[in-house]
């Protein structure tokens, strides 16, 4: 009985607010996209850098690790004094949150490339840059993509909290639903968020497989 | 020519892995570095292409100090083959071989021809193998690719660190033969690390024996075997091995000294009794100075004894004679063709010093064999 009324509610609310919903979805994707973009642009070079400079390896991985253990809401809170309220803060926090999987996978991906392959390449006269671009990165691309995938999926979920600091996204619906005690609203926010995570996961999984070099596949 | 001039390597932890190396590797020479594990073979080899920087002395190639050359350019003129092979797993065989020519901006036709040529050299049909990935090849096939990849850009020098060490014995043997064939044709300067003495003897023009970072002896295989300069070298080579290689045993070790000889002026009766006394069926005939004249056999003597006055009339010339400096291998090869199964051994002025017979050869190798057996039993 109750579930039937919930279903009716959902349909009603969706009909009423579908434009808002699309808007929120769009914002949500934006939050994820920009924070991930920055995380990739900064995380991959950092991951490469710590394979080269052993002395900063512990610090970088440690800091990224600590960042990820900070509860997401607290991290958002910390960001407010710096960037104020709104999208910037949310993107910054989500970016920090996504760094670790990307740095770590880039680092281990490159570290796991067979040492003798690299030694042979260096011995034959490949430069450091050629070794990085022609051997290390292609061979660790699958692992790096897996890191990006993990980060993205976590990011989609965490981005729902952005609504707390006025950054919009699907979280708006969830919090509105909780505030007004309308279950249907919570679900209208939560369901697309879950779907979005699954979509990204599938898409990036596909990319991960495509990016694994042919010679490595069983 | 590669020259080591008082070259040492001290690692960061303060350990000196090689000490004051002084030697030269000639152009077109196949040099083998050998010695027990940890003696510094790999270190020595990798200092040549600056994978490991040396900390003292100078290494020069054709008179140019390698420290003054750009390491990347230096390495492109030095082929490099390692035990772990190290093919790029995401490149096809063709792309792996083409790697350095491509970096050196050869044109595509030239690269394609080179790849085809090289694959043929090691017996890998390009139609089958060119487009495969390394993991689709056997270990032996992969190392064949490893070897030709090092040859691809036509370097003058090739460094090989135990390249066949991980292969099964039959495949190893095949690759050694192929390498010898390639070397006979291309005459590269090869520095080859191994700890397999058989491999060293088979492949090396010269062998450098190392121990605890020092070079003990650098010599041709036969000099090393016949004249080890150091107790350790002898021990490392193994005495037994010398007898497994009859080309390194002097013929004087397998001949019988004091053979039954007599003068050509002896009567048949005297010769007969001498043979009986020495329990032999042949006599070596020498002149008054001991110079070889020929051989007589008991058979001829028996048949002719009533018709002749002296043995001179039935002397057969010794068709096969060995010099004192010959080896047991020559004796083994000749004995089957020697009349009466006996080979006289003479000195420079053709004086008889001994004879090789089937019996003397056999007893030599039999005594070696029983010594070896004794050793095994002791263990
Ligand atoms: N990076 C390093 N730092 C410190 N010591 C090292 C280093 N590399 C090698 N050594 C030491 O230098 C010595 C020589 O090493 P090297 O690899 O040249 O030996 P090797 O003769 O090639 O031995 P193997 O037959 O086992 O390959 C060894 O005692 C080794 O422990
Ligand atoms: Mg070694």
Coordinates of C-alpha atoms and ligand atoms in Angstrom, one line a residue:
Chain A
X1 CA 0.0 0.0 0.0
X2 CA 2.7 2.4 1.1
X3 CA 5.0 1.4 -1.7
X4 CA 2.3 2.0 -4.2
X5 CA 1.8 5.5 -2.8
X6 CA 5.6 6.0 -2.9
X7 CA 5.6 5.0 -6.6
X8 CA 2.8 7.4 -7.3
X9 CA 4.7 10.1 -5.4
X10 CA 7.8 9.5 -7.4
X11 CA 5.9 9.8 -10.7
X12 CA 4.2 12.9 -9.5
X13 CA 7.4 14.5 -8.2
X14 CA 9.3 13.6 -11.4
X15 CA 6.6 15.1 -13.6
X16 CA 6.6 18.2 -11.5
X17 CA 10.4 18.7 -11.3
X18 CA 11.9 16.9 -14.3
X19 CA 13.4 20.1 -15.5
X20 CA 15.1 20.7 -12.1
X21 CA 16.2 17.0 -12.2
X22 CA 17.9 17.4 -15.6
X23 CA 19.5 20.5 -14.3
X24 CA 20.7 18.8 -11.2
X25 CA 22.0 15.8 -13.2
X26 CA 23.9 18.2 -15.5
X27 CA 25.4 20.0 -12.5
X28 CA 26.4 16.7 -11.0
X29 CA 28.1 15.5 -14.1
X30 CA 29.9 18.9 -14.3
X31 CA 31.1 18.5 -10.7
X32 CA 32.4 15.1 -11.4
X33 CA 33.9 16.0 -14.7
X34 CA 35.9 19.0 -13.6
X35 CA 37.1 17.6 -10.4
X36 CA 38.2 14.4 -12.2
X37 CA 39.8 16.4 -15.0
X38 CA 42.0 18.3 -12.5
X39 CA 42.7 15.2 -10.5
X40 CA 43.9 13.5 -13.7
X41 CA 46.0 16.4 -14.9
X42 CA 47.7 16.7 -11.5
X43 CA 47.6 13.1 -10.3
X44 CA 49.2 11.3 -13.3
X45 CA 52.3 13.6 -13.4
X46 CA 52.6 13.4 -9.6
X47 CA 52.4 9.6 -9.9
X48 CA 55.1 9.7 -12.5
X49 CA 57.2 12.1 -10.5
X50 CA 57.3 9.9 -7.4
X51 CA 58.6 7.0 -9.5
X52 CA 61.5 9.2 -10.5
X53 CA 62.2 11.0 -7.2
X54 CA 62.2 8.3 -4.5
X55 CA 62.6 10.8 -1.6
X56 CA 59.2 12.3 -2.1
X57 CA 57.4 9.1 -2.7
X58 CA 56.4 8.5 0.9
X59 CA 55.3 12.1 1.4
X60 CA 53.1 12.3 -1.7
X61 CA 51.4 9.0 -1.2
X62 CA 51.0 9.7 2.5
X63 CA 49.4 13.1 2.0
X64 CA 47.1 11.8 -0.7
X65 CA 46.2 8.9 1.6
X66 CA 45.4 11.2 4.5
X67 CA 43.2 13.4 2.3
X68 CA 41.2 10.4 1.4
X69 CA 40.6 9.3 5.0
X70 CA 39.2 12.7 5.9
X71 CA 35.4 12.3 6.0
X72 CA 34.0 13.9 2.8
X73 CA 31.7 16.3 4.6
X74 CA 34.6 17.5 6.8
X75 CA 36.8 18.0 3.7
X76 CA 34.0 20.2 2.2
X77 CA 33.9 22.1 5.4
X78 CA 37.6 22.7 5.4
X79 CA 37.4 24.1 1.8
X80 CA 34.8 26.7 2.6
X81 CA 37.2 29.2 4.3
X82 CA 39.4 29.0 1.2
X83 CA 36.9 29.0 -1.7
X84 CA 33.7 30.2 -0.1
X85 CA 30.4 28.5 -0.8
X86 CA 29.6 27.0 -4.2
X87 CA 30.9 25.0 -7.1
X88 CA 34.5 25.9 -6.7
X89 CA 34.7 24.5 -3.2
X90 CA 32.9 21.4 -4.2
X91 CA 35.2 20.8 -7.2
X92 CA 38.3 21.4 -5.1
X93 CA 37.2 19.0 -2.4
X94 CA 36.2 16.3 -4.9
X95 CA 39.5 16.8 -6.7
X96 CA 41.5 16.2 -3.5
X97 CA 39.4 13.2 -2.8
X98 CA 40.1 11.6 -6.1
X99 CA 43.8 12.2 -6.1
X100 CA 44.9 9.1 -4.2
X101 CA 43.6 6.3 -6.5
X102 CA 45.1 8.1 -9.5
X103 CA 48.5 8.9 -8.0
X104 CA 48.7 5.4 -6.5
X105 CA 47.7 3.5 -9.6
X106 CA 50.0 5.6 -11.8
X107 CA 52.8 4.9 -9.4
X108 CA 52.3 1.2 -9.1
X109 CA 51.4 0.8 -12.8
X110 CA 54.8 2.3 -13.7
X111 CA 56.7 0.5 -10.9
X112 CA 55.3 -2.8 -12.1
X113 CA 56.6 -2.5 -15.6
X114 CA 59.1 -5.2 -16.0
X115 CA 62.6 -4.0 -15.0
X116 CA 64.4 -5.9 -17.7
X117 CA 62.2 -4.4 -20.4
X118 CA 63.3 -1.0 -19.3
X119 CA 66.9 -2.0 -18.8
X120 CA 67.1 -3.5 -22.3
X121 CA 65.5 -0.3 -23.7
X122 CA 67.9 2.0 -21.9
X123 CA 70.8 -0.2 -22.9
X124 CA 69.8 0.1 -26.5
X125 CA 69.8 3.8 -26.3
X126 CA 66.3 5.0 -25.6
X127 CA 66.1 8.3 -23.7
X128 CA 64.3 8.7 -20.4
X129 CA 61.4 10.4 -22.2
X130 CA 61.2 7.7 -24.8
X131 CA 61.1 5.0 -22.1
X132 CA 58.3 6.9 -20.3
X133 CA 56.2 7.6 -23.4
X134 CA 56.8 4.4 -25.4
X135 CA 57.1 1.9 -22.6
X136 CA 56.1 2.9 -19.1
X137 CA 52.9 4.8 -19.9
X138 CA 51.5 2.4 -22.5
X139 CA 52.2 -0.6 -20.3
X140 CA 50.6 1.0 -17.2
X141 CA 47.7 2.6 -19.0
X142 CA 45.3 -0.2 -18.0
X143 CA 46.3 0.2 -14.3
X144 CA 46.0 4.0 -14.5
X145 CA 42.6 3.7 -16.1
X146 CA 41.5 1.4 -13.3
X147 CA 42.5 4.2 -10.8
X148 CA 40.6 6.8 -12.7
X149 CA 37.6 4.5 -12.8
X150 CA 37.7 3.9 -9.0
X151 CA 38.1 7.6 -8.4
X152 CA 35.2 8.5 -10.7
X153 CA 32.8 6.1 -9.0
X154 CA 33.7 7.3 -5.6
X155 CA 33.5 10.9 -6.9
X156 CA 29.9 10.4 -8.2
X157 CA 28.7 9.3 -4.8
X158 CA 30.7 12.0 -2.9
X159 CA 29.4 14.7 -5.2
X160 CA 25.9 14.3 -3.8
X161 CA 27.3 16.0 -0.6
X162 CA 28.1 19.1 -2.7
X163 CA 24.6 20.2 -2.2
X164 CA 25.4 20.8 1.4
X165 CA 27.5 23.8 0.4
X166 CA 25.3 25.0 -2.3
X167 CA 27.1 23.5 -5.2
X168 CA 24.0 21.8 -6.6
X169 CA 23.8 18.4 -8.2
X170 CA 21.6 15.4 -7.4
X171 CA 22.3 15.9 -3.7
X172 CA 19.9 18.8 -3.8
X173 CA 17.0 16.4 -4.3
X174 CA 18.3 14.1 -1.6
X175 CA 18.6 16.9 1.0
X176 CA 15.4 18.5 0.1
X177 CA 13.7 15.1 0.4
X178 CA 15.2 14.6 3.8
X179 CA 14.4 18.1 5.0
X180 CA 10.8 17.9 3.9
X181 CA 10.5 14.2 4.8
X182 CA 9.5 13.3 1.2
X183 CA 11.0 9.8 0.5
X184 CA 10.2 10.2 -3.2
X185 CA 12.4 13.2 -3.5
X186 CA 15.3 11.3 -1.9
X187 CA 14.9 8.5 -4.3
X188 CA 14.7 10.8 -7.3
X189 CA 18.1 12.2 -6.3
X190 CA 19.7 8.9 -5.2
X191 CA 18.5 6.7 -8.1
X192 CA 20.1 8.8 -11.0
X193 CA 23.2 9.2 -8.9
X194 CA 23.5 5.4 -8.5
X195 CA 22.8 5.0 -12.2
X196 CA 25.4 7.6 -13.1
X197 CA 28.0 5.8 -11.1
X198 CA 27.1 2.5 -12.8
X199 CA 27.3 4.2 -16.2
X200 CA 30.7 5.7 -15.6
X201 CA 31.9 2.4 -14.2
X202 CA 30.8 0.5 -17.3
X203 CA 32.1 3.1 -19.7
X204 CA 35.5 3.5 -18.0
X205 CA 35.8 -0.3 -17.6
X206 CA 35.4 -0.5 -21.4
X207 CA 38.1 2.2 -21.8
X208 CA 40.3 0.3 -19.4
X209 CA 40.1 -2.8 -21.6
X210 CA 40.6 -0.9 -24.8
X211 CA 43.6 0.8 -23.3
X212 CA 45.3 -2.4 -22.2
X213 CA 48.0 -3.1 -24.9
X214 CA 47.2 -6.1 -27.2
X215 CA 50.4 -7.9 -26.4
X216 CA 49.5 -8.1 -22.7
X217 CA 46.0 -9.6 -23.1
X218 CA 45.6 -13.3 -22.5
Chain B
X1 CA 88.8 -1.4 -29.9
X2 CA 87.6 -1.2 -26.3
X3 CA 90.3 -0.2 -23.8
X4 CA 90.0 -0.5 -20.0
X5 CA 92.7 1.5 -18.3
X6 CA 92.9 1.1 -14.6
X7 CA 89.1 0.9 -14.3
X8 CA 87.4 0.4 -10.9
X9 CA 83.8 0.5 -9.8
X10 CA 82.9 1.3 -6.2
X11 CA 79.1 1.2 -5.6
X12 CA 77.4 3.8 -3.5
X13 CA 77.5 1.5 -0.5
X14 CA 81.3 1.6 -0.7
X15 CA 81.7 -1.9 -2.1
X16 CA 84.3 -2.1 -4.8
X17 CA 83.0 -4.6 -7.3
X18 CA 85.8 -4.4 -9.8
X19 CA 89.4 -3.4 -9.2
X20 CA 91.9 -1.8 -11.6
X21 CA 90.9 -3.6 -14.8
X22 CA 93.5 -3.2 -17.5
X23 CA 92.7 -4.9 -20.8
X24 CA 91.8 -4.4 -24.4
X25 CA 89.1 -5.9 -26.6
X26 CA 90.1 -6.0 -30.2
X27 CA 87.8 -5.2 -33.1
X28 CA 85.9 -8.2 -34.3
X29 CA 86.9 -10.2 -31.2
X30 CA 84.6 -12.4 -29.3
X31 CA 85.5 -11.9 -25.6
X32 CA 84.0 -14.0 -22.9
X33 CA 83.9 -12.8 -19.3
X34 CA 83.7 -15.7 -16.9
X35 CA 84.0 -16.2 -13.1
X36 CA 82.0 -17.2 -10.1
X37 CA 78.8 -15.4 -9.1
X38 CA 79.4 -11.9 -7.8
X39 CA 82.9 -11.6 -9.3
X40 CA 81.9 -8.5 -11.3
X41 CA 81.3 -9.8 -14.8
X42 CA 78.0 -7.9 -15.2
X43 CA 79.5 -4.8 -13.7
X44 CA 82.4 -4.9 -16.1
X45 CA 80.2 -5.4 -19.1
X46 CA 77.6 -2.7 -18.1
X47 CA 80.4 -0.1 -17.6
X48 CA 81.0 -0.3 -21.4
X49 CA 77.6 1.2 -22.3
X50 CA 77.5 3.3 -19.2
X51 CA 74.5 1.5 -17.7
X52 CA 76.8 1.3 -14.7
X53 CA 79.1 4.3 -14.5
X54 CA 82.7 3.4 -13.5
X55 CA 84.2 5.4 -10.7
X56 CA 87.9 5.3 -11.6
X57 CA 90.1 5.0 -14.6
X58 CA 89.1 5.3 -18.3
X59 CA 87.2 3.2 -20.7
X60 CA 87.6 4.2 -24.3
X61 CA 86.2 3.0 -27.5
X62 CA 88.5 3.5 -30.5
X63 CA 90.4 6.0 -28.4
X64 CA 87.4 8.0 -27.3
X65 CA 86.8 8.2 -23.6
X66 CA 83.2 7.0 -23.2
X67 CA 82.5 9.5 -20.5
X68 CA 82.9 12.2 -23.1
X69 CA 80.3 10.7 -25.3
X70 CA 76.5 11.2 -25.1
X71 CA 75.3 8.0 -23.4
X72 CA 72.3 7.7 -25.7
X73 CA 74.4 7.9 -28.8
X74 CA 77.0 5.6 -27.3
X75 CA 74.4 3.0 -26.6
X76 CA 72.9 3.2 -30.0
X77 CA 76.1 1.9 -31.4
X78 CA 76.3 -0.9 -28.9
X79 CA 73.9 -3.8 -29.1
X80 CA 72.6 -5.1 -25.8
X81 CA 71.2 -8.6 -25.0
X82 CA 70.3 -9.7 -21.4
X83 CA 69.3 -13.0 -19.9
X84 CA 65.7 -11.7 -19.2
X85 CA 65.5 -10.8 -22.9
X86 CA 63.3 -7.7 -22.2
X87 CA 61.3 -7.5 -25.4
X88 CA 58.6 -4.8 -25.3
X89 CA 55.5 -6.9 -24.6
X90 CA 53.2 -4.4 -26.3
X91 CA 55.2 -4.3 -29.5
X92 CA 55.1 -7.0 -32.2
X93 CA 58.3 -8.8 -33.0
X94 CA 58.6 -6.6 -36.1
X95 CA 58.2 -3.4 -34.0
X96 CA 60.6 -4.7 -31.4
X97 CA 63.4 -5.3 -33.9
X98 CA 62.6 -2.0 -35.6
X99 CA 62.7 0.0 -32.4
X100 CA 66.2 1.5 -32.6
X101 CA 66.3 1.9 -36.4
X102 CA 63.0 3.9 -36.0
X103 CA 64.5 6.1 -33.3
X104 CA 67.4 6.6 -35.7
X105 CA 64.9 7.7 -38.4
X106 CA 65.7 5.1 -41.0
X107 CA 63.1 5.1 -43.7
X108 CA 60.3 2.5 -43.6
X109 CA 61.5 0.4 -46.6
X110 CA 64.9 0.1 -45.1
X111 CA 63.5 -0.9 -41.8
X112 CA 61.2 -3.5 -43.3
X113 CA 64.0 -5.0 -45.3
X114 CA 66.2 -5.1 -42.3
X115 CA 63.6 -6.8 -40.1
X116 CA 62.9 -9.5 -42.7
X117 CA 66.7 -10.1 -43.2
X118 CA 67.3 -10.4 -39.5
X119 CA 64.4 -12.7 -38.9
X120 CA 65.7 -15.0 -41.7
X121 CA 69.1 -15.0 -40.1
X122 CA 67.8 -16.6 -36.9
X123 CA 65.4 -18.9 -38.8
X124 CA 62.1 -17.2 -37.8
X125 CA 59.8 -17.0 -40.8
X126 CA 58.7 -13.4 -41.1
X127 CA 55.3 -14.3 -42.4
X128 CA 54.6 -16.3 -39.3
X129 CA 56.5 -14.3 -36.6
X130 CA 56.7 -10.6 -37.7
X131 CA 53.2 -9.7 -36.5
X132 CA 53.2 -11.8 -33.3
X133 CA 53.7 -10.5 -29.8
X134 CA 56.5 -11.6 -27.6
X135 CA 54.3 -13.7 -25.4
X136 CA 53.3 -15.7 -28.4
X137 CA 56.8 -17.0 -28.8
X138 CA 58.8 -19.7 -27.0
X139 CA 61.7 -18.6 -24.8
X140 CA 64.3 -19.7 -27.4
X141 CA 62.4 -17.8 -30.1
X142 CA 62.2 -14.7 -27.9
X143 CA 65.9 -14.7 -27.3
X144 CA 66.6 -15.1 -31.0
X145 CA 64.6 -11.9 -31.4
X146 CA 66.6 -10.4 -28.5
X147 CA 69.8 -11.2 -30.4
X148 CA 68.7 -9.8 -33.7
X149 CA 67.2 -6.7 -32.1
X150 CA 70.6 -5.9 -30.8
X151 CA 72.0 -6.3 -34.4
X152 CA 69.2 -4.2 -36.0
X153 CA 70.9 -0.9 -36.2
X154 CA 74.2 -2.5 -37.2
X155 CA 76.3 -1.6 -34.1
X156 CA 80.0 -2.5 -34.0
X157 CA 79.9 -3.8 -30.5
X158 CA 77.4 -6.2 -28.8
X159 CA 77.2 -6.8 -25.1
X160 CA 75.5 -10.0 -24.0
X161 CA 74.9 -10.8 -20.3
X162 CA 74.3 -14.5 -19.9
X163 CA 71.9 -14.4 -22.9
X164 CA 71.4 -18.1 -23.1
X165 CA 71.5 -18.8 -19.3
X166 CA 67.8 -19.3 -18.9
X167 CA 67.3 -21.6 -21.9
X168 CA 67.2 -25.4 -21.9
X169 CA 70.4 -27.1 -22.9
X170 CA 69.3 -28.0 -26.5
X171 CA 68.0 -24.6 -27.3
X172 CA 71.1 -23.1 -25.7
X173 CA 73.3 -25.2 -28.0
X174 CA 71.3 -24.1 -31.0
X175 CA 71.5 -20.4 -30.2
X176 CA 75.3 -20.7 -29.5
X177 CA 75.7 -22.2 -33.0
X178 CA 73.6 -19.5 -34.6
X179 CA 75.6 -16.9 -32.8
X180 CA 78.9 -18.4 -34.0
X181 CA 77.5 -18.4 -37.5
X182 CA 76.4 -14.8 -37.3
X183 CA 79.7 -13.8 -35.8
X184 CA 81.7 -15.6 -38.6
X185 CA 79.8 -13.4 -41.0
X186 CA 79.5 -10.1 -39.3
X187 CA 82.7 -9.9 -37.2
X188 CA 81.2 -7.8 -34.4
X189 CA 83.1 -7.0 -31.3
X190 CA 81.3 -9.1 -28.8
X191 CA 81.5 -9.0 -25.0
X192 CA 79.8 -12.1 -23.6
X193 CA 79.2 -12.9 -19.9
X194 CA 78.6 -16.4 -18.8
X195 CA 79.5 -18.7 -16.0
X196 CA 79.4 -21.8 -18.1
X197 CA 83.0 -22.8 -19.0
X198 CA 81.8 -25.0 -21.9
X199 CA 80.0 -22.1 -23.4
X200 CA 83.1 -19.9 -22.9
X201 CA 85.4 -22.4 -24.6
X202 CA 83.0 -22.9 -27.5
X203 CA 82.3 -19.2 -28.2
X204 CA 85.2 -17.2 -27.1
X205 CA 88.2 -16.0 -29.1
X206 CA 89.6 -15.0 -25.8
X207 CA 88.3 -15.7 -22.3
X208 CA 88.7 -13.4 -19.3
X209 CA 88.6 -15.2 -16.0
X210 CA 87.6 -12.9 -13.1
X211 CA 87.6 -13.4 -9.4
X212 CA 86.5 -11.0 -6.7
X213 CA 86.6 -8.0 -9.0
X214 CA 90.0 -8.8 -10.5
X215 CA 91.0 -10.1 -13.8
X216 CA 93.1 -13.2 -13.3
X217 CA 93.8 -14.3 -16.8
X218 CA 92.8 -13.2 -20.3
X219 CA 93.8 -15.7 -22.9
X220 CA 92.7 -17.8 -25.8
X221 CA 90.8 -21.0 -24.8
X222 CA 93.7 -23.3 -25.5
X223 CA 96.2 -21.2 -23.7
X224 CA 93.9 -21.0 -20.8
X225 CA 93.4 -24.7 -20.7
X226 CA 97.0 -25.7 -21.4
X227 CA 98.6 -23.1 -19.3
X228 CA 96.3 -21.7 -16.6
X229 CA 98.2 -18.8 -15.0
X230 CA 96.7 -19.2 -11.6
X231 CA 95.7 -22.0 -9.3
X232 CA 92.2 -20.6 -9.2
X233 CA 91.9 -20.5 -13.0
X234 CA 92.9 -24.2 -13.2
X235 CA 90.5 -25.1 -10.5
X236 CA 87.8 -23.0 -12.1
X237 CA 88.3 -24.5 -15.5
X238 CA 88.4 -28.0 -14.0
X239 CA 91.2 -30.4 -14.7
X240 CA 88.7 -32.9 -16.0
X241 CA 87.5 -30.5 -18.7
X242 CA 91.0 -30.5 -20.2
X243 CA 90.6 -34.2 -20.8
X244 CA 87.2 -33.8 -22.2
X245 CA 88.8 -31.6 -24.9
X246 CA 91.5 -33.8 -26.5
X247 CA 92.6 -30.9 -28.6
X248 CA 94.1 -29.5 -25.4
X249 CA 96.1 -32.6 -24.5
X250 CA 99.6 -32.8 -25.9
X251 CA 100.2 -36.0 -27.8
X252 CA 103.1 -36.7 -25.5
X253 CA 100.6 -37.4 -22.8
X254 CA 99.0 -40.2 -24.7
X255 CA 102.0 -41.8 -26.4
X256 CA 104.1 -44.7 -25.1
X257 CA 107.7 -43.7 -24.5
X258 CA 110.6 -46.0 -25.2
X259 CA 108.9 -47.8 -28.1
X260 CA 110.5 -51.0 -29.4
X261 CA 113.0 -49.7 -32.0
X262 CA 115.7 -51.3 -33.8
X263 CA 118.3 -50.7 -36.5
X264 CA 117.7 -51.6 -40.2
X265 CA 120.8 -53.8 -40.2
X266 CA 119.4 -56.3 -37.8
X267 CA 118.7 -59.9 -38.9
X268 CA 115.2 -61.2 -39.1
X269 CA 115.9 -63.7 -36.2
X270 CA 117.1 -61.0 -33.9
X271 CA 114.1 -58.8 -34.7
X272 CA 111.7 -61.7 -34.0
X273 CA 113.1 -62.3 -30.6
X274 CA 113.1 -58.6 -29.8
X275 CA 109.4 -58.5 -30.7
X276 CA 108.6 -61.5 -28.5
X277 CA 110.5 -59.9 -25.7
X278 CA 108.7 -56.6 -25.9
X279 CA 105.4 -58.3 -26.6
X280 CA 104.7 -56.2 -29.7
X281 CA 103.9 -57.0 -33.3
X282 CA 105.6 -54.0 -34.8
X283 CA 109.1 -52.5 -34.6
X284 CA 110.0 -48.9 -35.3
X285 CA 113.1 -48.7 -37.4
X286 CA 115.5 -45.9 -36.6
X287 CA 119.0 -45.0 -37.9
X288 CA 122.0 -44.8 -35.6
X289 CA 120.9 -41.3 -34.5
X290 CA 117.4 -42.5 -33.6
X291 CA 115.9 -40.9 -36.7
X292 CA 112.7 -42.5 -38.0
X293 CA 113.1 -44.7 -41.1
X294 CA 109.9 -46.8 -41.0
X295 CA 108.1 -49.6 -39.5
X296 CA 108.2 -53.4 -39.8
X297 CA 105.4 -55.8 -38.8
X298 CA 105.6 -59.2 -37.3
X299 CA 103.4 -60.5 -40.1
X300 CA 105.8 -59.4 -42.9
X301 CA 108.7 -60.6 -40.9
X302 CA 107.2 -64.1 -40.5
X303 CA 106.4 -64.3 -44.2
X304 CA 109.7 -63.0 -45.5
X305 CA 112.2 -64.1 -42.8
X306 CA 113.8 -66.9 -45.0
X307 CA 114.3 -64.6 -48.0
X308 CA 115.9 -61.6 -46.4
X309 CA 119.2 -60.9 -44.7
X310 CA 118.3 -57.7 -42.8
X311 CA 115.0 -56.1 -41.8
X312 CA 115.8 -53.2 -44.1
X313 CA 114.3 -55.1 -47.0
X314 CA 110.8 -55.1 -45.5
X315 CA 110.6 -51.6 -44.0
X316 CA 107.3 -49.9 -44.7
X317 CA 107.5 -46.1 -44.6
X318 CA 105.6 -44.6 -41.7
X319 CA 102.8 -42.9 -43.6
X320 CA 101.4 -41.1 -40.6
X321 CA 103.8 -39.4 -38.2
X322 CA 103.0 -36.9 -35.5
X323 CA 105.2 -34.1 -34.3
X324 CA 105.8 -33.8 -30.6
X325 CA 103.8 -30.6 -30.6
X326 CA 100.6 -32.4 -31.9
X327 CA 97.6 -33.0 -29.8
X328 CA 95.7 -36.1 -28.6
X329 CA 92.9 -35.1 -30.9
X330 CA 95.1 -35.4 -34.0
X331 CA 96.2 -38.8 -32.7
X332 CA 92.6 -39.9 -32.3
X333 CA 91.7 -38.8 -35.8
X334 CA 94.8 -40.4 -37.4
X335 CA 95.0 -43.7 -35.5
X336 CA 92.3 -45.3 -37.7
X337 CA 94.3 -44.7 -40.9
X338 CA 97.7 -45.5 -39.5
X339 CA 99.3 -48.7 -41.0
X340 CA 99.6 -51.4 -38.3
X341 CA 97.6 -49.1 -35.9
X342 CA 100.7 -47.3 -34.8
X343 CA 101.8 -43.7 -35.1
X344 CA 105.4 -42.7 -34.4
X345 CA 105.9 -39.4 -32.6
X346 CA 109.1 -37.5 -33.5
X347 CA 110.8 -34.4 -32.5
X348 CA 111.9 -31.5 -34.8
X349 CA 114.8 -33.5 -36.2
X350 CA 112.6 -36.5 -36.8
X351 CA 114.1 -38.5 -33.9
X352 CA 111.7 -41.0 -32.5
X353 CA 110.3 -40.0 -29.1
X354 CA 107.4 -42.4 -28.7
X355 CA 104.5 -44.1 -30.4
X356 CA 100.8 -43.7 -30.2
X357 CA 98.8 -46.9 -30.4
X358 CA 95.2 -47.7 -29.8
X359 CA 96.2 -49.2 -26.5
X360 CA 98.1 -46.1 -25.3
X361 CA 95.2 -43.8 -26.2
X362 CA 92.7 -46.1 -24.5
X363 CA 94.7 -46.4 -21.4
X364 CA 95.1 -42.6 -21.1
X365 CA 91.4 -42.0 -21.4
X366 CA 90.5 -45.0 -19.2
X367 CA 92.7 -43.7 -16.4
X368 CA 91.0 -40.3 -16.7
X369 CA 87.6 -42.0 -16.5
X370 CA 88.5 -44.1 -13.5
X371 CA 89.8 -40.9 -11.7
X372 CA 86.6 -39.2 -12.4
X373 CA 84.6 -42.2 -11.2
X374 CA 86.7 -42.2 -8.1
X375 CA 85.8 -38.6 -7.4
X376 CA 82.2 -39.3 -7.8
X377 CA 82.4 -42.2 -5.4
X378 CA 84.1 -40.0 -2.9
X379 CA 81.3 -37.5 -2.9
Ligands
LIG1 N1 73.9 -1.6 -7.2 C1 74.8 -2.3 -6.4 N2 75.2 -1.8 -5.2 C2 76.1 -2.4 -4.5 N3 76.7 -3.6 -4.8 C3 76.4 -4.1 -6.0 C4 75.5 -3.5 -6.9 N4 75.4 -4.2 -8.0 C5 76.2 -5.3 -7.8 N5 76.9 -5.2 -6.6 C6 77.9 -6.1 -6.1 O1 79.0 -6.1 -7.0 C7 79.5 -7.4 -7.1 C8 79.6 -7.8 -8.6 O2 78.3 -7.8 -9.1 P1 78.0 -8.3 -10.6 O3 76.5 -8.2 -10.8 O4 78.9 -7.6 -11.5 O5 78.4 -9.9 -10.5 P2 78.4 -11.0 -11.6 O6 79.8 -11.4 -11.8 O7 77.7 -10.5 -12.8 O8 77.6 -12.1 -10.9 P3 76.5 -13.2 -11.4 O9 77.3 -14.3 -12.1 O10 75.8 -13.6 -10.2 O11 75.6 -12.4 -12.4 C9 78.6 -8.3 -6.3 O12 79.2 -8.6 -5.1 C10 77.3 -7.5 -6.1 O13 76.8 -7.8 -4.9
LIG2 MG1 75.8 -11.0 -13.7

